[in-house]
XYZ file of C-alpha atoms in Angstrom:
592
model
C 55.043 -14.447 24.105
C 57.575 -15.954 21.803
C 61.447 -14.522 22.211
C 61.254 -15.186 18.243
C 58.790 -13.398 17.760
C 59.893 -9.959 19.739
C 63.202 -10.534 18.134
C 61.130 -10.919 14.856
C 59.327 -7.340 15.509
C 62.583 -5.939 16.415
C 63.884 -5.933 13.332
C 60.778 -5.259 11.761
C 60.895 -1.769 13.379
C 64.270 -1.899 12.245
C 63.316 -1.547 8.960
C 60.022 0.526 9.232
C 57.662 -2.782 8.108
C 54.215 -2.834 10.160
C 53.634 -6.473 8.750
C 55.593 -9.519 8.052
C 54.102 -12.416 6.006
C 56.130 -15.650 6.289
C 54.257 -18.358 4.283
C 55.492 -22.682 4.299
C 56.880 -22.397 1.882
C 60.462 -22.667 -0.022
C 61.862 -21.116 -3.454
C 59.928 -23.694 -5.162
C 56.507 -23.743 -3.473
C 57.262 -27.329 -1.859
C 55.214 -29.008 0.419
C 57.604 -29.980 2.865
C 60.829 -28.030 3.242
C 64.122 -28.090 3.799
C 65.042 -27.290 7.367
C 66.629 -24.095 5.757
C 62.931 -23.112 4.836
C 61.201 -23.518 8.037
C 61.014 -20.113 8.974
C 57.316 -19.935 9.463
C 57.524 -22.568 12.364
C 60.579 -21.095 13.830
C 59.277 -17.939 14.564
C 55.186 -19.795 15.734
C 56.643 -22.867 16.982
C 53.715 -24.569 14.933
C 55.220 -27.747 13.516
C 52.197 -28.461 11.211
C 53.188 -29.132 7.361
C 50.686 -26.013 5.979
C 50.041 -23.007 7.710
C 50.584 -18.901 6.784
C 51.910 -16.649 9.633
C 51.478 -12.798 9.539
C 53.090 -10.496 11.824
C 52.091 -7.482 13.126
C 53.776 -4.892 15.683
C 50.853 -5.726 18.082
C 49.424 -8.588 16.745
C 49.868 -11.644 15.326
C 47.866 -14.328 13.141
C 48.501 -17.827 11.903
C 46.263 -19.467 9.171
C 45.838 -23.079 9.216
C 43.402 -25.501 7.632
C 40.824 -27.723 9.407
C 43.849 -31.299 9.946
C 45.669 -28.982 12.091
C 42.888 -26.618 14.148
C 43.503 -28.605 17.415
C 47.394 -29.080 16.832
C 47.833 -25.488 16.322
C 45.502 -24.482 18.872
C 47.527 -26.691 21.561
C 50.951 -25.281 19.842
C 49.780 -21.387 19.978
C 48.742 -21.505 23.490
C 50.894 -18.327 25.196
C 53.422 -17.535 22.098
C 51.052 -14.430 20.964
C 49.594 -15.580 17.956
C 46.094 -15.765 17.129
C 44.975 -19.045 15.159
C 42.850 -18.297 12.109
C 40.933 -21.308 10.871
C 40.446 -21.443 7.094
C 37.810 -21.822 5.873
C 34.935 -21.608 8.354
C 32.728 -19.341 8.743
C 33.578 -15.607 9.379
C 37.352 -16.254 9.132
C 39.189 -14.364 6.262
C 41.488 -15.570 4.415
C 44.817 -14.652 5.193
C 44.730 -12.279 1.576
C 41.359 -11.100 2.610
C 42.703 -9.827 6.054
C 45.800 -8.042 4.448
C 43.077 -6.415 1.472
C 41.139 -4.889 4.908
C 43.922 -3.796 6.106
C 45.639 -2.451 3.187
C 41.879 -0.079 2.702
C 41.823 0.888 6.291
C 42.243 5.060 5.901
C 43.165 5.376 9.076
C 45.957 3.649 9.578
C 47.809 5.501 6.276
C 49.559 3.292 4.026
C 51.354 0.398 5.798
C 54.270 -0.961 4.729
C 54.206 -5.139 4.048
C 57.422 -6.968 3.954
C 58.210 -10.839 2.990
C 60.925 -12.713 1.514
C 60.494 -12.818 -2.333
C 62.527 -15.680 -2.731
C 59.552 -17.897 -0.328
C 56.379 -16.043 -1.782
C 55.010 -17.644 -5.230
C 54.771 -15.243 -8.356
C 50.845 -15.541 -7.994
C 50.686 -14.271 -4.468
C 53.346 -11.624 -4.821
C 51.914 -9.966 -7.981
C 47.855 -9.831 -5.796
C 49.582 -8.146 -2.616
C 51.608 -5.827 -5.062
C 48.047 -4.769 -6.208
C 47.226 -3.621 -2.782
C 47.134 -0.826 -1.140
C 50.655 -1.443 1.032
C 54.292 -0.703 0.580
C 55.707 -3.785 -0.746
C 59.651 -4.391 0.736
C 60.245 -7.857 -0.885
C 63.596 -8.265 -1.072
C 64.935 -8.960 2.548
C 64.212 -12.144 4.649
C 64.105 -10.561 8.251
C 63.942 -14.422 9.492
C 67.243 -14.925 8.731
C 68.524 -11.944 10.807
C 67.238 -13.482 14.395
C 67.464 -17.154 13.094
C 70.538 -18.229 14.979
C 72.623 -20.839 14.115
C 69.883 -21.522 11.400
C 70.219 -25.077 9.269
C 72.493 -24.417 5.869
C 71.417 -26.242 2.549
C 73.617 -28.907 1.754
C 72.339 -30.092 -1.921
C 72.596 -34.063 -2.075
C 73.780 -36.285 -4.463
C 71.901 -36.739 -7.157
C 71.140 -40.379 -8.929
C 69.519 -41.719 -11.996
C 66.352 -44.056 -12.008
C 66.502 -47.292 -13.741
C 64.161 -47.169 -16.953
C 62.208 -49.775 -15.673
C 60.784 -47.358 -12.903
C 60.327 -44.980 -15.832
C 59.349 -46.037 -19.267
C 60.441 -43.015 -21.015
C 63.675 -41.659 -21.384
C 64.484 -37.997 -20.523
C 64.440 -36.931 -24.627
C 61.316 -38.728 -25.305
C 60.211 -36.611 -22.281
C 61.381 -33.432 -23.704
C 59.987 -33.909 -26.929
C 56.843 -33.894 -25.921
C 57.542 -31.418 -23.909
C 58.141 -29.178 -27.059
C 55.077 -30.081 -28.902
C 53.398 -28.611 -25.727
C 55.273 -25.216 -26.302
C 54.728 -24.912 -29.927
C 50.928 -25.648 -29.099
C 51.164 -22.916 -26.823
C 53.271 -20.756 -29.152
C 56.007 -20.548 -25.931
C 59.232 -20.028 -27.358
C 60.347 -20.856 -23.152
C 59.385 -22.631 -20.436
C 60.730 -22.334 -16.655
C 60.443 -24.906 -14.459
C 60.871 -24.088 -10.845
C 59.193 -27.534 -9.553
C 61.544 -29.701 -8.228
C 58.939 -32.759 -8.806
C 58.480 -31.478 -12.156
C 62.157 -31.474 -12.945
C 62.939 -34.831 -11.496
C 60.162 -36.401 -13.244
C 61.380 -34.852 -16.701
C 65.216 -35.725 -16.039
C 64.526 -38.819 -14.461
C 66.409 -38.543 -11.382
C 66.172 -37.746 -7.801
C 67.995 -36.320 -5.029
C 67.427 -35.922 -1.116
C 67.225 -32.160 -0.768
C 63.816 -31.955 0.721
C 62.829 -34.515 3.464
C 60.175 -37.078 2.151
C 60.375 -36.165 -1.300
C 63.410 -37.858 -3.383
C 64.063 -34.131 -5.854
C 66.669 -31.873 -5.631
C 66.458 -28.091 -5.836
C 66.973 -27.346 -9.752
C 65.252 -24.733 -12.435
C 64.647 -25.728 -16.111
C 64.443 -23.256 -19.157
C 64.239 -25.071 -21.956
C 63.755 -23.313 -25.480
C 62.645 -24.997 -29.073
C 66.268 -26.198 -29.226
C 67.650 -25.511 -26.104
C 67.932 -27.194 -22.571
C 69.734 -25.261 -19.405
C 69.372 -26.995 -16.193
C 70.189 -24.752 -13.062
C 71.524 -27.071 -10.368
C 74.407 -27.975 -8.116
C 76.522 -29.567 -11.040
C 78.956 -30.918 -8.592
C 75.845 -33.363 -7.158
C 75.213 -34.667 -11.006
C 75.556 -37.901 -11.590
C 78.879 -38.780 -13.284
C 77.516 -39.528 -16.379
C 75.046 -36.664 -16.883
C 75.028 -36.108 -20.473
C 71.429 -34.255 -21.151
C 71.757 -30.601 -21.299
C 73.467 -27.437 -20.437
C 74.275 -26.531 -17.133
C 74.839 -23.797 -14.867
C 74.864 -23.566 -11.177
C 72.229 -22.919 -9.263
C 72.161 -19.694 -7.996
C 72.975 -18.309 -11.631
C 69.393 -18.243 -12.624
C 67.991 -14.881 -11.398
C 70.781 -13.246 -13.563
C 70.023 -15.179 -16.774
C 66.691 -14.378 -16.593
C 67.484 -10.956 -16.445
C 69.227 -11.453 -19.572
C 65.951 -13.242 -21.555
C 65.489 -11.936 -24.960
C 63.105 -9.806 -24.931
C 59.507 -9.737 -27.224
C 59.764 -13.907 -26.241
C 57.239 -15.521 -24.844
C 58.047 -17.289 -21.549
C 55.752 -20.125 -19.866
C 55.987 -20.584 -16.556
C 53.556 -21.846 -13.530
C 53.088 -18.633 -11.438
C 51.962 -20.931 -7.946
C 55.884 -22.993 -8.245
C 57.890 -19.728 -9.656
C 58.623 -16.979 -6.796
C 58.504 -13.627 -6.371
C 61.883 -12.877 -6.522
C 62.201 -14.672 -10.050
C 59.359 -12.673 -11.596
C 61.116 -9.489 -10.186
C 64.337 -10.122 -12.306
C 62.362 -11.394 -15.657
C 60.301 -8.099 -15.532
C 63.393 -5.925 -14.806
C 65.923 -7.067 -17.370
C 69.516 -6.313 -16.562
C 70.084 -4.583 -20.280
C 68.598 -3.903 -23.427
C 69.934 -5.634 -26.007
C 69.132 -5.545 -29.988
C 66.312 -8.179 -29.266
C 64.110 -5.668 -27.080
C 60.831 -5.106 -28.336
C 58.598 -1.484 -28.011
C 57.429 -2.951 -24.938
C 60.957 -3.846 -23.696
C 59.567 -6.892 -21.680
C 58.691 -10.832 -21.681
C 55.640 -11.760 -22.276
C 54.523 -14.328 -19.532
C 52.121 -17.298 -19.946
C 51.106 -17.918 -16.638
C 49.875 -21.672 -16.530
C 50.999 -24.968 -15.192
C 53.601 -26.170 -17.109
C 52.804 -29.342 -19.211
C 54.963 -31.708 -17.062
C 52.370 -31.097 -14.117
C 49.828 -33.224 -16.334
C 52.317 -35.486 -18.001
C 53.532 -37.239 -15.037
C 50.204 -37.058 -13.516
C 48.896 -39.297 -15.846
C 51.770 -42.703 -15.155
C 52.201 -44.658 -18.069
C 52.286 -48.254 -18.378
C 56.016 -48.400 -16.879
C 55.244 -46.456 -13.791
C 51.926 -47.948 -13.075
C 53.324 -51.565 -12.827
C 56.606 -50.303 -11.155
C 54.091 -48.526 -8.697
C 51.858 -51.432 -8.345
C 55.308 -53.313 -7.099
C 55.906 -50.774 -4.648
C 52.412 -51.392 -3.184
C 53.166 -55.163 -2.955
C 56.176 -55.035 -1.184
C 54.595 -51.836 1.427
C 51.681 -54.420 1.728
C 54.217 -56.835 3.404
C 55.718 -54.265 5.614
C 52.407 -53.162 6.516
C 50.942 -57.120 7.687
C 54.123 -57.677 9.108
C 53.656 -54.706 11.600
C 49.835 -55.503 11.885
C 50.312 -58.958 13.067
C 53.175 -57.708 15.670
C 51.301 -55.193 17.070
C 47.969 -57.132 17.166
C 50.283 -60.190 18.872
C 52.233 -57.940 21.371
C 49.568 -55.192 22.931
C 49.285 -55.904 26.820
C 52.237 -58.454 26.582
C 54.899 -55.609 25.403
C 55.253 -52.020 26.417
C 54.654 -50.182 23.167
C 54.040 -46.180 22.911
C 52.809 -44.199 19.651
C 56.604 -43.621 18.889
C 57.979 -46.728 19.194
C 55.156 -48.577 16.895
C 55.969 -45.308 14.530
C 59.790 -46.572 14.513
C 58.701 -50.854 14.203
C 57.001 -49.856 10.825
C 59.599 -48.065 9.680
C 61.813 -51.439 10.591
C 59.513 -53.153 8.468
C 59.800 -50.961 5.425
C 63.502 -50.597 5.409
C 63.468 -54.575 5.223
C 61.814 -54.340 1.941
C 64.029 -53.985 -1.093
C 64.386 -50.315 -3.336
C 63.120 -48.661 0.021
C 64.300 -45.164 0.373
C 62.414 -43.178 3.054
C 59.105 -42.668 4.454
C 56.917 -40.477 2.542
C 55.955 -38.141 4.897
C 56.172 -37.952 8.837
C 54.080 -41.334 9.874
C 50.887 -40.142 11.587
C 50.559 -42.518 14.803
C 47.176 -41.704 17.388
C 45.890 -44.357 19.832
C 42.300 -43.106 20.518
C 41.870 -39.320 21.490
C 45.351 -38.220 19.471
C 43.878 -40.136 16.566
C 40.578 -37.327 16.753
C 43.895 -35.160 15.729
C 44.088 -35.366 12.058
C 47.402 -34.284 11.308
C 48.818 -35.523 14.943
C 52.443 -35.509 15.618
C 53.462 -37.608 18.767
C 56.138 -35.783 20.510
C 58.242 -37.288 23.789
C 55.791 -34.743 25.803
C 52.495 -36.115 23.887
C 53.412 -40.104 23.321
C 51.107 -42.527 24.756
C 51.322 -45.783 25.692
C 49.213 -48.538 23.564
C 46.823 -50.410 25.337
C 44.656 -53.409 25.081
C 41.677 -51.579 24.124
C 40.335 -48.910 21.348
C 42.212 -47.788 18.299
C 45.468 -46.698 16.467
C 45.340 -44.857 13.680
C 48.309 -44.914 11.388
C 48.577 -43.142 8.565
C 51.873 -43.703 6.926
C 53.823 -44.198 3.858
C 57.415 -45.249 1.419
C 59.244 -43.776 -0.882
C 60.560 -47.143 -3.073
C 63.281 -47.230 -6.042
C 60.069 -48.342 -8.031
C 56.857 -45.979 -6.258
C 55.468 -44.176 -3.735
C 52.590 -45.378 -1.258
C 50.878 -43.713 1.230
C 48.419 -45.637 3.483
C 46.059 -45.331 6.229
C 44.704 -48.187 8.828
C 43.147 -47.358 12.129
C 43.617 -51.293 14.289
C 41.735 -51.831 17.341
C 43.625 -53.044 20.170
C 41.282 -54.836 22.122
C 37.810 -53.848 23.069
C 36.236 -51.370 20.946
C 32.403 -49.804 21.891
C 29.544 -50.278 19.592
C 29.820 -46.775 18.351
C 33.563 -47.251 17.296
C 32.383 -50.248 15.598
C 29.469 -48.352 13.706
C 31.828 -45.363 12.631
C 34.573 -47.434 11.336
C 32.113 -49.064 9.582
C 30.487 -45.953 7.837
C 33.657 -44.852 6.913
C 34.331 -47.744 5.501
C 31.418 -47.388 3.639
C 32.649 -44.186 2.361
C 35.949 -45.781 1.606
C 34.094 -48.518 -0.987
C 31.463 -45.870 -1.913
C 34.234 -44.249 -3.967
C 36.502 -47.192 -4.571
C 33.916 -48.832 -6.527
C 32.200 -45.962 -8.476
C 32.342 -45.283 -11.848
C 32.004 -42.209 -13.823
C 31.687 -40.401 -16.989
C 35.017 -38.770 -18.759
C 35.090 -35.180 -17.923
C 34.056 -35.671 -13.753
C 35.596 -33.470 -11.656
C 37.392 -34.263 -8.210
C 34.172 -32.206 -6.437
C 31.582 -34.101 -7.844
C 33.981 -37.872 -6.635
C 34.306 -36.394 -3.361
C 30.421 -36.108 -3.232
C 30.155 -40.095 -3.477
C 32.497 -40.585 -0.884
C 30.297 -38.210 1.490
C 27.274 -39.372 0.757
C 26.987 -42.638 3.593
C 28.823 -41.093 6.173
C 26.386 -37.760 5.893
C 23.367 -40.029 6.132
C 24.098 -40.751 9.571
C 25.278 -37.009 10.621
C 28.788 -37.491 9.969
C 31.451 -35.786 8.341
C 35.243 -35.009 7.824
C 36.866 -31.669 7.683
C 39.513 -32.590 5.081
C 39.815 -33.836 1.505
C 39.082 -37.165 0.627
C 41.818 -37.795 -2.123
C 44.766 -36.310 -3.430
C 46.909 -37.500 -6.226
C 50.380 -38.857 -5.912
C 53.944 -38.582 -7.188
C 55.939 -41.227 -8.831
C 59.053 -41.567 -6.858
C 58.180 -37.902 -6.054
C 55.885 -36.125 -3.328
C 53.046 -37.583 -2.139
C 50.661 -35.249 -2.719
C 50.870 -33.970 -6.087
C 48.254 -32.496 -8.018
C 46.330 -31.552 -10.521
C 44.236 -34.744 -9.480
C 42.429 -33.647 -6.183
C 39.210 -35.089 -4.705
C 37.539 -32.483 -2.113
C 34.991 -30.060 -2.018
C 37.504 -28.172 -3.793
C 38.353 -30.130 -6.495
C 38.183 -27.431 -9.134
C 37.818 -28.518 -12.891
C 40.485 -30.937 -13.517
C 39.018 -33.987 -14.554
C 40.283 -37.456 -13.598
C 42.037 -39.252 -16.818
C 43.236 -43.209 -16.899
C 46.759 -43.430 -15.123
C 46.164 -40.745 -12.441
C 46.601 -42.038 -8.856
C 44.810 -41.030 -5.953
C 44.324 -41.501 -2.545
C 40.857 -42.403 -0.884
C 40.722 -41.404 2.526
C 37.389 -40.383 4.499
C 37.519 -40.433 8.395
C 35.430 -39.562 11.473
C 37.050 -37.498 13.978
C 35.608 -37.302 17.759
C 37.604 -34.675 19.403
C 38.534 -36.167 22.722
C 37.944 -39.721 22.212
C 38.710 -41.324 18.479
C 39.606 -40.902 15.144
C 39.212 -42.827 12.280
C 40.428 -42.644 8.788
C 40.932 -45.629 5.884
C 43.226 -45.041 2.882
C 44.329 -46.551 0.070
C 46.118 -45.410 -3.194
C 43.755 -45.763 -6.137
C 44.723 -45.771 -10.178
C 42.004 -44.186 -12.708
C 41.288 -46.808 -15.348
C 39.192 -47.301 -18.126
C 35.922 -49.580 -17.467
C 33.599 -50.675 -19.619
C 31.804 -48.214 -22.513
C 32.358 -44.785 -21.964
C 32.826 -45.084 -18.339
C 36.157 -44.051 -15.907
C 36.668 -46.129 -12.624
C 39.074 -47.162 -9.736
C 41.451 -50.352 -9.533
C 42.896 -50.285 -5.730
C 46.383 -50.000 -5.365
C 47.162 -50.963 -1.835
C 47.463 -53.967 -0.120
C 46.638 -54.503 3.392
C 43.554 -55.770 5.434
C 41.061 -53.697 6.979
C 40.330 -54.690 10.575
C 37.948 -57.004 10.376
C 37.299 -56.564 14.118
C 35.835 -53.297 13.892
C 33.599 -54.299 11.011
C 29.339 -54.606 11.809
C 28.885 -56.844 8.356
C 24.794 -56.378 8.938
C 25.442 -52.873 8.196
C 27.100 -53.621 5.036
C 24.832 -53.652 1.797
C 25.870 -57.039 -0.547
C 27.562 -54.867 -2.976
C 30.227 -53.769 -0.128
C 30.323 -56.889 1.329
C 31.171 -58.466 -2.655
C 33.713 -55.380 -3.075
C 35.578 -56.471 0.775
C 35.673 -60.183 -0.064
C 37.435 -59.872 -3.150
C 39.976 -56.586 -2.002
C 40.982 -59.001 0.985
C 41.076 -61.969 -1.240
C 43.592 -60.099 -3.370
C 45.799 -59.193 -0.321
C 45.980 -62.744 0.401
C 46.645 -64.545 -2.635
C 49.023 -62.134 -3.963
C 51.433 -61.036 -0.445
C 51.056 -64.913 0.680
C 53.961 -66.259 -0.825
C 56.243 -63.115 0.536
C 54.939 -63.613 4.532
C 56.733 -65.984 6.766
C 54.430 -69.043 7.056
C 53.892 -67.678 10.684
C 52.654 -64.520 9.258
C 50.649 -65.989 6.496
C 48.637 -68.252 8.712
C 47.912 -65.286 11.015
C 46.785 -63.187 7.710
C 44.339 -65.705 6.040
C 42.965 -66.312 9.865
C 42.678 -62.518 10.634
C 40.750 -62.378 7.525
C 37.764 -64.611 8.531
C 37.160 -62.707 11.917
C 34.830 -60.393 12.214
């Protein structure tokens, strides 16, 4: 049993609360937090990215999705917590569970505490409609978090416009023309992506993503950014400002009978509280006395999913110079296994040597993913002193990996062999290959969905038996997170359909627990072919391992689409490669 998590139900009985939900998540629904935020993995010790913990007085139960079932399951072992696996069969999801429990008669009604200020608007308002007492205002966390991390907000810069192509007005005024189409006379922002993207800046507050924690509210003539206004740049000029921790109280003071857009899955809890309980009534109170809410993304989620010409060819530079990083640590690994001790970690840390060579890098986009042969079987694997292994001459490493540049972002994923590889490792990278150009080279009809892409992608893996329990794209951030949506390709994909200057990964695998894994990604732009037809133009550059290839199984058509992606990686990183390298690259390209 956990010490965190006794101290945890101490205080719950403290406070008469039978459960405790404690989600990943921070004020603004990020992705990856702040160590401030990481309350859900203090208290489990599991160090996954996603995962939903819910605490009982007796029991215990952590939700996690299908990249981290055999992480978590190693990580839960004796702290007291159950591991819930979303979404197979027979496993409820973690609102499903509290719904049961909320109806069960005989236990009388229970009393359900979180922390408002981590819990989005969405999920707050469906466990309010339950059958629970809802105590939503205290974080019990930070009562047996000792010496837990403090937020220091960063310094915050501007991008050059030629990473942008729009300036921060041009930005808002379209903006606007959303609202008025909406009839919104305000809109919140509580993304931090979202808010970057529209100010054109970035910060460091959240690891792997360049934003800073900020709100928006911006009105048909107004603009009032919530930040740390000490961290602005010097010549910040755009709007208002007020400090951060201001906005809860000026929400409260909204006029009310407006009409206020916000996204309820990026604004919390704790926000919605103080908009629906206004601090006065003024003379602008209507008979109902409240704000009317448009719950919706905002129109910046769409607007910088869909890059425009500026940010597509500053991405497409960002790709070049990860490409060069990425052959440069391909041809020193491939040159130094059995000659050089190397572990998981210390290849993690030589491509992050590379990168930081390259000009405009910032930081890696996420924590690198490094697995030589049964820790690659672990999707979302995290090497750790206790689980590092040492490379050798033989099977696979799968990295998945990724930069944050002055001018992109990239995320990519190449699983190398080693040395010898069996016939079967040699048939499944193949197949997933297969996948990989299946939906690289497809085109498709305006108005397809990232459900019915992900279905192409399946398709030649499944004809052998195979499959992968994970999305096979998601889209990604400009300078910003690496997995943004709406753009999504899974079974899940929903109804947003892909649109020319979305970018998205394309990542099948093939994961054999206890021996392998294999997965192959690339970043991918939406663009117009020809008629009425949508299709993919690869972003990344780097070679697939041609050593792990069986060519007879590849059909002419995926054999055409290899020859000219590697072709491309040659001609155009060439003339950045030592001539060393560059020998080694147009060589390494006519194995297999």
């Amino acid at each position: 049993m956990r010490r965190e998590l006794t101290a945890l139900r101490e205080q719950m009985r403290k406070h008469n609360i039978d459960w405790y939900l404690i989600p990943s998540s921070d004020p603004h629904g990020s992705e990856y937090l702040n160590p401030h935020f990481r309350c859900r993995e203090y208290i489990s010790g599991f160090t996954g990215s996603a995962g939903t913990l819910l605490v009982g007085m007796d029991e215990a139960y952590l939700w996690t999705d299908g990249r981290y079932f055999i992480q978590a399951a190693s990580q839960l072992t004796g702290s007291g917590i159950s591991l819930m696996k979303s979404g197979e069969k027979d496993v409820p999801t973690v609102t499903q569970f509290l719904r049961d429990l909320s109806e069960n008669k005989s236990s009388g009604r229970l009393t359900l505490g979180f922390d408002g200020v981590t819990v989005s608007m969405k999920l707050g308002l469906e466990l309010s409609g339950m059958k629970f007492n809802i105590v939503s205002e205290i974080d019990l966390v930070d009562k047996v978090w000792q010496n837990r991390p403090c937020i220091i907000p960063s310094s915050i810069y501007d991008l050059p416009f030629s990473s942008v192509g729009k300036t921060f007005e041009e930005k808002l005024s379209d903006v606007r023309v959303k609202m008025k189409n909406k009839t919104a006379d305000l809109l919140l922002i509580s993304s931090p992506e979202e808010i970057a993207w529209l100010f054109n800046m970035r910060g460091n507050d959240i690891e792997y993503t360049p934003v800073f924690f900020a709100y928006a509210l911006i009105s048909r003539s107004d603009c009032l950014l919530f930040v740390s206004q000490k961290n602005l740049p010097p010549t910040f000029r755009l709007c208002r400002t007020k400090n951060y921790d201001c906005i809860g109280s000026y929400l409260q003071t909204l006029p009310k009978g407006k009409t206020l857009w916000l996204s309820g899955k990026r604004t919390n809890f704790a926000l919605y509280v103080k908009i629906s309980s206004p601090a006065t009534k003024g003379p602008d109170t209507d008979s109902s006395g409240a704000v009317k809410i448009i719950d919706e993304p905002t129109p910046v989620e769409m607007m910088k999913a869909v890059k425009n010409t500026t940010e597509i060819a500053s991405t497409e530079h960002a790709h070049i110079k990860d490409g060069v990083a990425m052959v440069n640590f391909i041809h020193r690994l491939k040159h130094s296994i059995g000659k050089k001790e190397i572990t998981e970690i210390s290849a993690t840390k030589y491509l992050l040597a590379c990168r930081k060579k390259q000009p405009g890098f910032i930081e890696p986009s996420f924590a690198t993913i490094s697995g030589y042969n049964s820790n690659g079987a672990i999707i979302h694997y995290n090497a750790t002193p206790e689980t590092n292994r040492m490379l050798e001459a033989s099977g696979f490493l799968l990295i998945d990996s990724g930069g944050q540049y002055i001018d992109g972002t990239t995320d990519i994923t190449r699983t190398i062999s080693l040395g010898e590889l069996s016939c079967k490792m040699k048939k499944y990278y193949t197949y997933v290959l297969k996948s990989h150009i299946a939906l690289a080279s497809a085109t498709f009809s305006p108005g397809t969905t990232g459900a019915e892409l992900d279905r192409i992608a399946r398709k030649p893996l499944q004809s052998i038996g195979l499959d992968y329990n994970h999305g096979t794209g998601h889209g990604v951030g400009h300078i910003s997170s690496v997995h943004e949506g709406p753009n999504t390709i899974s079974p899940r994909g929903g109804n947003i359909a892909f649109l020319p200057g979305m970018i998205t990964s394309n990542e099948p695998g093939v994961y054999i627990e206890n021996e392998f894994g294999i997965r192959l990604e690339n970043e991918m732009l939406c663009v117009r072919r020809g008629g009425e037809r949508y299709g993919f133009k690869t972003l990344t550059l780097c070679p697939f391992d041609p050593e792990s290839i069986l060519l007879d199984l590849l059909t002419e058509q995926e054999k055409d689409w290899l020859n000219t992606y590697h072709d491309n990686v040659v001609r155009i990183l060439t003339p950045l490669l030592k001539p060393k390298v560059a020998a080694w690259l147009k060589d390494y390209m006519q194995m297999g």
